[in-house]
XYZ file of C-alpha atoms in Angstrom:
198
model
C -86.140 -29.267 7.271
C -85.935 -29.215 11.013
C -85.146 -32.924 11.454
C -82.377 -32.663 8.851
C -80.670 -29.770 10.680
C -80.826 -31.730 13.917
C -79.156 -34.708 12.314
C -76.520 -32.468 10.774
C -75.734 -30.852 14.149
C -75.599 -34.290 15.743
C -73.228 -35.464 13.015
C -70.970 -32.430 13.479
C -71.020 -32.907 17.263
C -70.023 -36.572 16.936
C -67.105 -35.817 14.621
C -65.824 -33.063 16.901
C -66.101 -35.338 19.889
C -64.050 -38.065 18.208
C -61.101 -35.829 17.293
C -58.767 -34.250 19.793
C -57.584 -30.650 19.309
C -53.988 -31.837 18.737
C -55.124 -34.072 15.910
C -57.156 -31.339 14.249
C -55.029 -28.224 14.573
C -51.441 -29.425 15.175
C -50.815 -32.213 12.726
C -47.327 -31.341 11.489
C -45.489 -30.691 14.777
C -42.380 -32.896 15.092
C -42.225 -35.258 18.026
C -39.527 -34.241 20.535
C -37.765 -36.743 22.768
C -37.427 -35.084 26.216
C -34.230 -37.045 26.928
C -32.504 -35.286 24.027
C -33.141 -31.828 25.448
C -30.520 -30.758 27.934
C -31.008 -27.730 30.109
C -27.638 -26.278 31.115
C -29.157 -25.045 34.368
C -29.944 -28.571 35.543
C -27.062 -30.526 34.011
C -24.720 -31.845 36.685
C -21.067 -32.288 35.848
C -20.023 -35.936 36.042
C -17.433 -35.295 38.751
C -20.197 -33.948 41.019
C -22.455 -36.969 40.641
C -22.547 -39.614 43.340
C -21.475 -43.189 42.633
C -25.006 -44.532 42.102
C -26.062 -41.498 40.063
C -23.162 -42.180 37.692
C -24.235 -45.812 37.341
C -27.873 -44.838 36.819
C -27.159 -42.161 34.186
C -24.505 -44.074 32.230
C -26.433 -47.343 32.162
C -29.966 -46.092 31.608
C -31.553 -47.477 34.779
C -34.825 -45.867 35.825
C -33.842 -45.164 39.433
C -31.114 -45.416 42.053
C -32.539 -48.655 43.463
C -32.064 -50.474 40.144
C -28.545 -49.048 39.905
C -27.785 -50.229 43.458
C -29.101 -53.757 42.870
C -27.234 -54.122 39.587
C -24.001 -52.790 41.120
C -24.196 -55.343 43.946
C -24.441 -58.194 41.432
C -21.554 -56.907 39.288
C -19.433 -56.576 42.432
C -20.412 -60.110 43.523
C -19.261 -61.628 40.241
C -16.069 -59.540 40.335
C -15.331 -60.795 43.871
C -15.890 -64.383 42.706
C -12.985 -63.913 40.302
C -10.585 -62.531 42.922
C -8.751 -63.791 45.958
C -10.031 -62.672 49.357
C -6.932 -60.517 49.842
C -7.411 -58.734 46.504
C -11.090 -58.200 47.298
C -10.192 -56.702 50.691
C -7.720 -54.294 49.051
C -10.431 -53.088 46.671
C -12.936 -52.690 49.510
C -10.459 -50.600 51.519
C -10.490 -47.936 48.776
C -14.262 -47.742 48.332
C -15.147 -45.716 51.429
C -17.088 -42.871 49.827
C -20.788 -42.149 50.131
C -22.804 -44.012 47.484
C -25.405 -41.247 47.178
C -26.125 -38.209 49.389
C -29.692 -38.702 50.591
C -32.013 -38.643 53.583
C -33.561 -41.916 52.431
C -32.398 -44.630 54.818
C -32.485 -47.375 52.153
C -29.801 -45.530 50.163
C -27.538 -44.388 53.025
C -24.357 -46.432 52.688
C -20.827 -46.355 51.338
C -19.670 -47.885 48.082
C -17.732 -50.406 50.214
C -21.082 -51.652 51.550
C -22.078 -52.452 47.965
C -18.817 -54.359 47.526
C -19.652 -56.630 50.479
C -22.385 -59.172 49.880
C -25.677 -58.498 51.656
C -26.365 -62.235 51.926
C -24.312 -63.468 54.933
C -23.993 -67.036 53.609
C -22.765 -65.902 50.196
C -20.449 -63.407 51.906
C -18.947 -66.155 54.063
C -18.533 -68.583 51.163
C -16.860 -65.947 49.009
C -14.236 -65.471 51.736
C -13.359 -69.165 52.136
C -13.480 -70.455 48.556
C -10.711 -69.945 45.984
C -11.221 -67.626 42.994
C -13.295 -69.104 40.177
C -10.470 -69.101 37.664
C -8.796 -71.845 35.685
C -10.237 -75.105 34.371
C -13.458 -76.560 35.678
C -17.187 -76.136 35.491
C -17.222 -73.083 37.761
C -14.735 -71.059 35.759
C -16.103 -67.594 35.042
C -15.333 -66.540 31.490
C -16.692 -63.396 29.803
C -19.928 -65.052 28.693
C -20.641 -66.462 32.145
C -19.774 -63.118 33.758
C -22.280 -61.248 31.578
C -24.857 -64.052 31.869
C -24.704 -64.038 35.670
C -24.884 -60.259 35.850
C -27.978 -60.128 33.640
C -29.784 -63.021 35.346
C -28.914 -62.415 38.993
C -29.677 -58.709 38.854
C -33.095 -58.932 37.229
C -32.176 -55.954 35.067
C -34.873 -54.588 32.756
C -34.709 -55.628 29.112
C -34.544 -51.974 28.085
C -31.035 -51.684 29.543
C -28.164 -53.072 27.507
C -26.124 -55.452 29.647
C -22.621 -54.476 28.467
C -23.401 -50.764 28.739
C -24.663 -51.248 32.299
C -21.542 -53.231 33.253
C -19.363 -50.479 31.782
C -21.316 -47.915 33.819
C -20.527 -49.785 37.049
C -16.904 -50.222 35.980
C -16.548 -46.526 35.161
C -18.040 -45.358 38.459
C -15.866 -47.872 40.335
C -12.685 -46.760 38.583
C -13.433 -43.173 39.648
C -13.144 -44.346 43.276
C -9.978 -46.478 42.971
C -6.249 -45.862 42.742
C -4.401 -46.758 39.557
C -2.838 -49.743 41.330
C -6.262 -51.218 42.228
C -7.559 -50.539 38.710
C -4.698 -52.574 37.239
C -5.101 -55.316 39.840
C -8.802 -55.737 39.049
C -8.045 -55.801 35.312
C -5.629 -58.685 35.889
C -8.462 -60.802 37.377
C -11.094 -60.160 34.706
C -11.672 -62.479 31.716
C -10.754 -61.240 28.223
C -13.892 -59.457 26.929
C -14.881 -58.184 30.384
C -11.334 -56.822 30.773
C -11.874 -54.885 27.527
C -15.080 -53.408 28.981
C -13.142 -52.471 32.133
C -10.456 -50.723 30.095
C -13.041 -48.902 27.929
C -14.937 -47.611 30.980
């Protein structure tokens, strides 16, 4: 009898060891998505969010750095569509803090995002004509969205059009109605629709 009891205890011990308490006692608890729970104490009104926080929240980026990098690429493609004078007018209205922080890597104005960080690309964008009209370099809606997705290295979990709309929406919050209409006049058809929806 003794050996049998030992084997039985060993068998019980092994089965207990293989199952976790959640699996044994809490089998019918529904799974809750923490992103669907909103605590009114921590919710920040949209008008109190910084530029990059708006982009991050509306697009679904994981952090402010991804939002910053994506915004720079969207702005680059937008500048490629515009004349230098139109681009300068937009930049003149974007002098608000991108995000209030002590972190040096994120201390800049939205206008700094509008300028290209690559000096060669920045120079070329000032001397070349807008990429409009016929030709191989024309930027239509498909090319706009293609460039934004590929040049930014955005994660596959973020939807490209939603992220572009997030940048557009945050940008429109910083601009006058005149600049908003001017930018819309430069954008290709489907991208213009995204701009107007934002």
